[in-house]
Coordinates of C-alpha atoms and ligand atoms in Angstrom, one line a residue:
M1 CA -13.9 -10.7 -0.9
C2 CA -11.7 -13.5 -2.1
G3 CA -11.9 -15.2 1.4
V4 CA -15.7 -15.4 0.9
V5 CA -15.9 -16.2 -2.8
G6 CA -14.4 -19.5 -3.6
L7 CA -12.3 -19.7 -0.5
F8 CA -9.2 -18.5 -2.4
Q9 CA -9.7 -20.9 -5.2
G10 CA -7.9 -19.4 -8.2
C11 CA -6.4 -16.6 -6.1
P12 CA -3.0 -15.8 -7.7
A13 CA -1.5 -15.5 -4.2
V14 CA -1.9 -19.2 -3.7
S15 CA 0.2 -20.0 -6.7
F16 CA 3.5 -18.6 -5.5
C17 CA 4.3 -21.0 -2.7
P18 CA 8.0 -21.9 -2.5
A19 CA 7.2 -24.7 -0.1
R20 CA 7.2 -27.1 -3.0
L21 CA 10.9 -26.5 -3.4
R22 CA 11.6 -27.6 0.1
P23 CA 12.7 -31.2 0.6
D24 CA 10.9 -31.3 4.0
R25 CA 7.6 -30.0 2.8
T26 CA 5.6 -33.1 3.7
D27 CA 6.9 -33.2 7.3
R28 CA 6.2 -29.6 7.9
A29 CA 2.7 -29.9 6.6
Q30 CA 2.0 -32.7 9.0
D31 CA 3.7 -31.1 11.9
P32 CA 2.9 -27.4 12.2
D33 CA 5.5 -25.3 13.8
P34 CA 4.8 -25.4 17.5
D35 CA 6.8 -22.3 18.1
A36 CA 4.9 -20.2 15.6
G37 CA 5.0 -16.6 16.7
T38 CA 8.3 -16.9 18.5
S39 CA 11.0 -18.5 16.4
A40 CA 12.4 -18.8 13.0
P41 CA 13.0 -22.1 11.1
A42 CA 16.2 -24.1 11.2
P43 CA 18.3 -24.1 8.0
A44 CA 17.4 -26.6 5.4
P45 CA 19.4 -29.8 5.2
G46 CA 22.8 -29.2 3.6
A47 CA 22.2 -25.5 3.8
G48 CA 25.2 -24.6 5.9
D49 CA 24.6 -21.5 8.0
G50 CA 22.9 -19.7 5.2
G51 CA 19.3 -19.8 6.3
A52 CA 20.5 -18.6 9.5
A53 CA 17.4 -17.1 10.9
G54 CA 18.2 -19.8 13.4
E55 CA 16.3 -20.0 16.7
E56 CA 16.3 -16.3 17.4
P57 CA 13.0 -14.9 18.5
Y58 CA 11.3 -12.7 16.0
R59 CA 11.7 -9.0 17.1
S60 CA 9.1 -7.1 15.1
P61 CA 10.2 -3.9 13.3
F62 CA 6.5 -2.9 13.5
R63 CA 6.2 -2.6 17.3
T64 CA 5.2 1.1 17.0
W65 CA 3.4 0.7 13.7
Y66 CA 0.0 1.8 15.0
E67 CA 1.4 5.0 16.2
R68 CA 4.0 5.8 13.5
A69 CA 2.9 4.3 10.1
S70 CA 2.0 6.9 7.5
V71 CA -1.3 5.3 6.8
R72 CA -2.2 5.7 10.5
Q73 CA -1.0 9.2 11.2
A74 CA 0.2 11.2 8.2
P75 CA -2.1 13.9 6.8
R76 CA -2.9 14.0 3.1
R77 CA -0.3 16.1 1.4
L78 CA -2.4 18.7 -0.3
V79 CA -0.9 20.8 -3.1
T80 CA -2.5 24.2 -3.5
A81 CA -2.0 27.0 -6.0
A82 CA -0.4 29.1 -3.2
D83 CA 2.4 26.7 -2.5
G84 CA 6.0 27.4 -3.3
G85 CA 6.1 29.7 -6.4
V86 CA 9.8 29.2 -6.5
A87 CA 9.9 25.5 -5.5
T88 CA 11.0 22.8 -7.9
F89 CA 9.2 19.6 -8.7
F90 CA 12.3 17.4 -8.6
P91 CA 15.8 18.3 -7.6
P92 CA 17.7 19.0 -10.9
A93 CA 20.8 17.4 -9.5
L94 CA 18.9 14.2 -9.1
V95 CA 17.5 14.1 -12.7
P96 CA 20.0 12.5 -15.0
L97 CA 18.7 14.1 -18.2
A98 CA 18.8 17.5 -16.6
S99 CA 22.6 17.4 -16.4
H100 CA 23.1 17.3 -20.1
R101 CA 23.8 20.5 -22.1
L102 CA 21.5 19.5 -25.0
V103 CA 18.6 19.1 -22.5
R104 CA 19.3 22.5 -20.9
D105 CA 19.5 24.0 -24.4
L106 CA 15.8 23.0 -24.9
G107 CA 14.9 26.1 -23.0
P108 CA 13.3 26.8 -19.6
A109 CA 9.8 25.5 -20.3
A110 CA 11.1 22.1 -21.6
Y111 CA 13.7 22.0 -18.8
E112 CA 10.9 22.3 -16.2
Q113 CA 9.0 19.6 -18.0
V114 CA 12.0 17.3 -17.8
L115 CA 11.9 17.7 -14.0
V116 CA 8.2 17.2 -13.8
Q117 CA 8.3 14.2 -16.0
H118 CA 11.0 12.7 -13.8
L119 CA 8.7 13.2 -10.8
Y120 CA 5.9 11.5 -12.7
R121 CA 8.2 8.5 -13.6
Y122 CA 9.2 8.2 -10.0
L123 CA 5.7 8.2 -8.7
D124 CA 4.4 5.9 -11.4
F125 CA 7.2 3.4 -10.8
T126 CA 6.6 3.6 -7.0
A127 CA 2.8 3.0 -7.3
K128 CA 3.2 0.1 -9.7
L129 CA 6.0 -1.5 -7.7
E130 CA 3.9 -1.4 -4.6
Y131 CA 0.5 -2.7 -5.8
L132 CA 1.6 -4.9 -8.6
V133 CA 4.6 -6.6 -7.1
V134 CA 5.4 -6.0 -3.4
N135 CA 1.8 -6.3 -2.2
R136 CA 1.4 -9.7 -3.9
T137 CA 4.2 -11.0 -1.8
A138 CA 3.0 -9.3 1.3
L139 CA -0.4 -10.9 0.8
G140 CA 1.2 -14.3 0.1
I141 CA 3.2 -14.1 3.4
A142 CA 0.2 -13.0 5.4
H143 CA -2.1 -15.6 3.9
G144 CA 0.4 -18.3 4.3
S145 CA 0.7 -19.3 0.6
V146 CA 4.3 -18.2 0.9
D147 CA 4.8 -21.1 3.2
L148 CA 8.0 -20.8 5.1
G149 CA 6.8 -21.6 8.6
L150 CA 7.2 -18.0 9.6
P151 CA 6.4 -16.9 13.1
R152 CA 2.8 -15.8 13.5
E153 CA 3.7 -12.3 14.3
M154 CA 5.8 -12.1 11.1
R155 CA 2.8 -13.0 9.1
L156 CA 0.7 -10.4 10.9
D157 CA 3.4 -7.8 10.2
A158 CA 3.0 -8.7 6.5
L159 CA -0.5 -7.3 6.7
K160 CA 1.0 -4.0 8.0
I161 CA 3.3 -3.9 5.0
Y162 CA 0.2 -4.6 2.8
C163 CA -1.6 -1.6 4.4
D164 CA 1.6 0.5 4.1
E165 CA 2.1 -0.3 0.4
A166 CA -1.5 0.3 -0.5
Y167 CA -1.3 3.7 1.2
H168 CA 2.0 4.4 -0.6
T169 CA 0.2 3.7 -3.9
L170 CA -2.6 6.0 -2.9
M171 CA -0.4 8.9 -1.8
T172 CA 1.8 8.7 -4.9
V173 CA -1.1 8.5 -7.3
D174 CA -2.8 11.3 -5.5
L175 CA 0.3 13.4 -5.6
L176 CA 0.8 12.7 -9.3
E177 CA -2.7 13.8 -10.1
Q178 CA -2.4 16.9 -8.0
I179 CA 0.9 17.9 -9.6
T180 CA -0.7 17.2 -13.1
D181 CA -3.5 19.6 -12.2
R182 CA -1.2 22.2 -10.8
T183 CA 1.3 22.2 -13.6
R184 CA -1.0 21.3 -16.5
I185 CA 1.9 19.2 -17.8
A186 CA 0.5 15.8 -19.0
P187 CA 2.4 12.8 -17.9
R188 CA 4.5 11.1 -20.6
L189 CA 4.5 7.6 -19.1
P190 CA 5.0 4.2 -20.6
E191 CA 2.1 1.9 -20.2
E192 CA 4.3 -0.4 -18.2
P193 CA 7.5 0.7 -16.3
Y194 CA 10.6 -0.9 -17.6
F195 CA 11.3 -2.9 -14.5
L196 CA 8.0 -4.7 -14.9
R197 CA 8.8 -5.6 -18.5
R198 CA 12.2 -6.8 -17.5
L199 CA 10.8 -8.8 -14.6
A200 CA 8.2 -10.4 -16.8
A201 CA 11.0 -11.4 -19.3
I202 CA 13.0 -13.0 -16.5
Q203 CA 9.9 -14.9 -15.4
E204 CA 9.1 -16.1 -18.9
S205 CA 12.6 -17.5 -19.3
T206 CA 12.3 -19.3 -16.0
E207 CA 10.9 -22.8 -15.5
P208 CA 7.4 -22.4 -14.1
E209 CA 8.0 -23.9 -10.6
L210 CA 10.8 -21.4 -9.9
R211 CA 8.9 -18.3 -11.1
P212 CA 7.4 -17.6 -7.7
L213 CA 10.9 -17.6 -6.2
V214 CA 12.0 -15.0 -8.8
E215 CA 9.3 -12.7 -7.5
L216 CA 10.2 -13.2 -3.9
L217 CA 13.8 -12.5 -4.6
F218 CA 12.9 -9.4 -6.6
V219 CA 10.8 -8.1 -3.7
I220 CA 13.6 -8.7 -1.2
V221 CA 15.9 -6.8 -3.5
S222 CA 13.5 -3.9 -4.0
E223 CA 12.6 -3.6 -0.3
T224 CA 16.2 -3.6 0.8
L225 CA 17.3 -1.1 -1.8
I226 CA 14.4 1.3 -1.4
T227 CA 15.4 2.9 1.9
G228 CA 18.6 4.3 0.4
S229 CA 16.6 5.3 -2.6
L230 CA 14.3 7.5 -0.6
S231 CA 16.8 9.0 1.7
A232 CA 18.2 11.9 -0.3
I233 CA 15.1 13.8 -1.5
P234 CA 13.5 14.8 1.9
R235 CA 16.6 16.9 2.6
D236 CA 16.1 19.1 -0.4
Q237 CA 14.7 22.4 0.8
E238 CA 14.0 23.7 -2.8
L239 CA 11.5 21.0 -3.4
L240 CA 7.8 21.6 -3.3
P241 CA 7.0 20.8 0.4
Q242 CA 4.2 18.4 -0.4
I243 CA 6.5 16.3 -2.6
R244 CA 9.2 16.3 0.1
D245 CA 6.7 15.3 2.8
T246 CA 5.2 12.5 0.7
I247 CA 8.6 11.1 0.1
Q248 CA 9.5 11.5 3.7
D249 CA 6.3 9.7 4.8
H250 CA 7.2 6.9 2.5
A251 CA 10.9 6.7 3.6
S252 CA 10.0 6.3 7.2
D253 CA 7.7 3.4 6.5
E254 CA 10.3 1.7 4.3
G255 CA 12.9 1.6 7.1
R256 CA 10.7 -0.9 8.8
H257 CA 10.1 -2.8 5.6
H258 CA 13.8 -3.0 5.0
A259 CA 14.4 -4.6 8.4
Y260 CA 11.6 -7.1 7.8
F261 CA 12.7 -8.2 4.4
A262 CA 16.3 -8.6 5.5
L263 CA 15.0 -11.1 8.0
F264 CA 12.6 -12.6 5.5
A265 CA 15.5 -13.3 3.2
R266 CA 17.1 -15.4 6.0
H267 CA 13.9 -17.4 6.4
L268 CA 13.6 -17.9 2.7
W269 CA 17.2 -19.0 2.3
G270 CA 16.8 -21.4 5.2
A271 CA 13.9 -23.0 3.4
L272 CA 15.7 -23.7 0.1
D273 CA 17.8 -26.7 -0.7
T274 CA 21.4 -26.2 -1.8
R275 CA 20.7 -26.6 -5.4
T276 CA 17.9 -24.0 -5.4
R277 CA 20.0 -21.6 -3.4
R278 CA 22.7 -21.7 -6.0
W279 CA 20.1 -21.2 -8.7
A280 CA 18.8 -18.2 -6.9
A281 CA 22.2 -16.8 -6.2
L282 CA 23.0 -16.7 -9.9
R283 CA 19.9 -14.7 -10.6
L284 CA 20.3 -12.1 -8.0
P285 CA 22.6 -9.8 -10.0
G286 CA 20.1 -9.7 -12.9
L287 CA 17.3 -8.9 -10.5
I288 CA 19.2 -6.1 -8.9
H289 CA 19.8 -4.6 -12.3
T290 CA 16.2 -5.1 -13.2
F291 CA 15.3 -2.8 -10.5
L292 CA 18.1 -0.2 -10.9
D293 CA 18.8 0.1 -14.6
P294 CA 17.5 3.2 -16.3
D295 CA 14.4 3.1 -18.5
L296 CA 16.1 4.4 -21.7
D297 CA 13.1 3.7 -23.8
S298 CA 10.9 6.0 -21.7
M299 CA 13.5 8.8 -21.7
R300 CA 14.1 8.4 -25.4
E301 CA 10.4 8.9 -26.1
E302 CA 10.3 11.9 -23.8
L303 CA 13.2 13.7 -25.4
L304 CA 11.8 13.0 -28.9
G305 CA 8.6 14.5 -27.7
Y306 CA 10.3 17.8 -27.0
G307 CA 11.4 17.9 -30.7
M308 CA 15.0 16.9 -30.0
P309 CA 16.6 15.4 -33.1
K310 CA 17.1 11.6 -33.0
D311 CA 20.9 11.8 -33.1
S312 CA 20.9 14.3 -30.2
V313 CA 18.6 12.1 -28.2
E314 CA 21.0 9.1 -28.6
Q315 CA 23.9 11.3 -27.7
V316 CA 22.3 12.4 -24.5
L317 CA 21.4 8.9 -23.4
A318 CA 24.8 7.6 -24.3
E319 CA 26.6 10.3 -22.4
V320 CA 24.4 10.4 -19.4
F321 CA 24.1 6.7 -18.9
T322 CA 27.5 5.3 -19.6
S323 CA 27.9 1.6 -18.7
A324 CA 30.5 2.5 -16.1
G325 CA 28.2 5.0 -14.5
V326 CA 25.3 2.6 -14.5
Q327 CA 27.4 -0.1 -12.9
A328 CA 28.9 2.3 -10.3
Y329 CA 25.5 3.5 -9.4
A330 CA 24.1 -0.1 -9.1
R331 CA 27.1 -1.1 -6.9
S332 CA 26.6 1.8 -4.6
S333 CA 22.8 1.4 -4.4
A334 CA 22.9 -2.4 -3.9
E335 CA 25.7 -2.3 -1.3
T336 CA 23.4 -3.2 1.6
T337 CA 21.4 -5.7 -0.3
V338 CA 24.5 -7.5 -1.4
R339 CA 25.7 -7.5 2.1
H340 CA 22.5 -9.2 3.3
F341 CA 22.9 -11.9 0.7
A342 CA 26.6 -12.2 1.4
A343 CA 25.7 -12.9 5.0
L344 CA 23.7 -15.9 3.8
G345 CA 26.7 -17.3 2.0
V346 CA 25.7 -16.3 -1.5
L347 CA 29.2 -15.1 -2.5
E348 CA 30.8 -18.3 -1.2
D349 CA 29.8 -20.0 -4.4
P350 CA 32.6 -19.0 -6.9
E351 CA 30.2 -18.9 -9.9
A352 CA 27.7 -16.7 -8.0
R353 CA 30.5 -14.4 -6.9
E354 CA 31.7 -14.2 -10.5
A355 CA 28.1 -13.3 -11.6
F356 CA 28.0 -10.4 -9.0
D357 CA 31.4 -9.2 -10.1
R358 CA 30.7 -9.4 -13.8
Q359 CA 27.6 -7.2 -13.3
G360 CA 29.6 -4.7 -11.4
L361 CA 28.1 -5.3 -8.0
L362 CA 31.3 -6.0 -6.0
P363 CA 33.9 -3.5 -5.1
P364 CA 37.2 -4.0 -6.8
A365 CA 38.9 -5.0 -3.5
G366 CA 36.6 -7.8 -2.5
P367 CA 33.1 -9.2 -2.1
A368 CA 30.5 -7.8 0.4
R369 CA 33.1 -5.8 2.2
A370 CA 31.8 -2.9 0.2
S371 CA 33.4 0.4 1.0
S372 CA 31.6 2.6 3.3
A373 CA 31.8 5.5 0.9
P374 CA 29.3 5.1 -1.8
A375 CA 30.4 5.4 -5.4
P376 CA 29.8 8.8 -6.9
D377 CA 26.2 8.9 -8.2
P378 CA 25.7 10.0 -11.8
A379 CA 22.1 10.3 -10.5
D380 CA 20.4 9.9 -7.3
P381 CA 18.9 6.5 -6.5
V382 CA 15.4 7.9 -6.6
T383 CA 15.9 9.2 -10.1
R384 CA 17.5 6.0 -11.3
R385 CA 14.8 4.1 -9.6
A386 CA 12.2 6.0 -11.5
P387 CA 13.4 5.6 -15.1
Ligands
FE2_401 FE1 6.4 1.5 -0.1
FE2_402 FE1 8.0 -1.4 1.2

């Protein structure tokens, strides 16, 4: 539609082009990449090795997409009344609130609601992340308004991501509605997930020309964290099969997205000048926490809704989400993401390294040489992704 009406005039996707940040923008505009479709851009002047997509040919993670993508081959996961009388709606071990004695003391009916509400939060978070944030970037890459001189095939692959994320939105909203019908438990969801409010606040405090870059960085972060986030749940055999299968469908697609956005990060870094790279490096820790930190407001409202006294609610939140636990979880979940950025030289800047360290994202022994053993999780990534 927008390609016909107004030829994209006023299309929000056009407005987030980081090309204006590049010192070589004019030259590139006059001299389109002759190798489009086969190679990545050279690093920006003064960029060191950072942008390091180098001259490698693009090897698409989507070579089997038409055969394997969920949107192409997965059946609708249909919840029926006959399914799993004993199955759970979310693994209790992965629901932070469910671990607290005062929550268990609410009784079996409220306890089940806590699990179901956690599923709702996870699904709502996922849907809104996909269609309100990630797909804006996918569209921008495909359309070329995120102008990094990407190989033609990489832009085409962005359309596959666009299709994937649209389908992920559909299947998560569909599942949420089916579970609502099945359980008769109404969702207690905030109008806007916390991560969107935090992202908006960061955008507002950023000078306008750098706001598009904030969103690109956030998408790289979210797409490289997400695979780990989705990996635990499909193994849970107690879970309602349709929930497990939906999350498995999603996880298999996100493996390809992770590979794509790790490469995209290299292209982006290579297109930024040294000053902008430094600016971006200093904001990455905050963006990682924007994605991972728990939505305390939403959980506070939920617990109050069960009739729990205010003091008890605050006690539960303080004891479940200790700052040490939140940091350990973030460090563990972001390990791969931090490693991707470390490979771009992000941690070579002492101030940036200090920012990562201060926000608990580096292991005590050193930078991106994160330990192979993840820190103990106070809650599973999926659960912490949801709140
Ligand atoms: Fe997705
Ligand atoms: Fe994705």
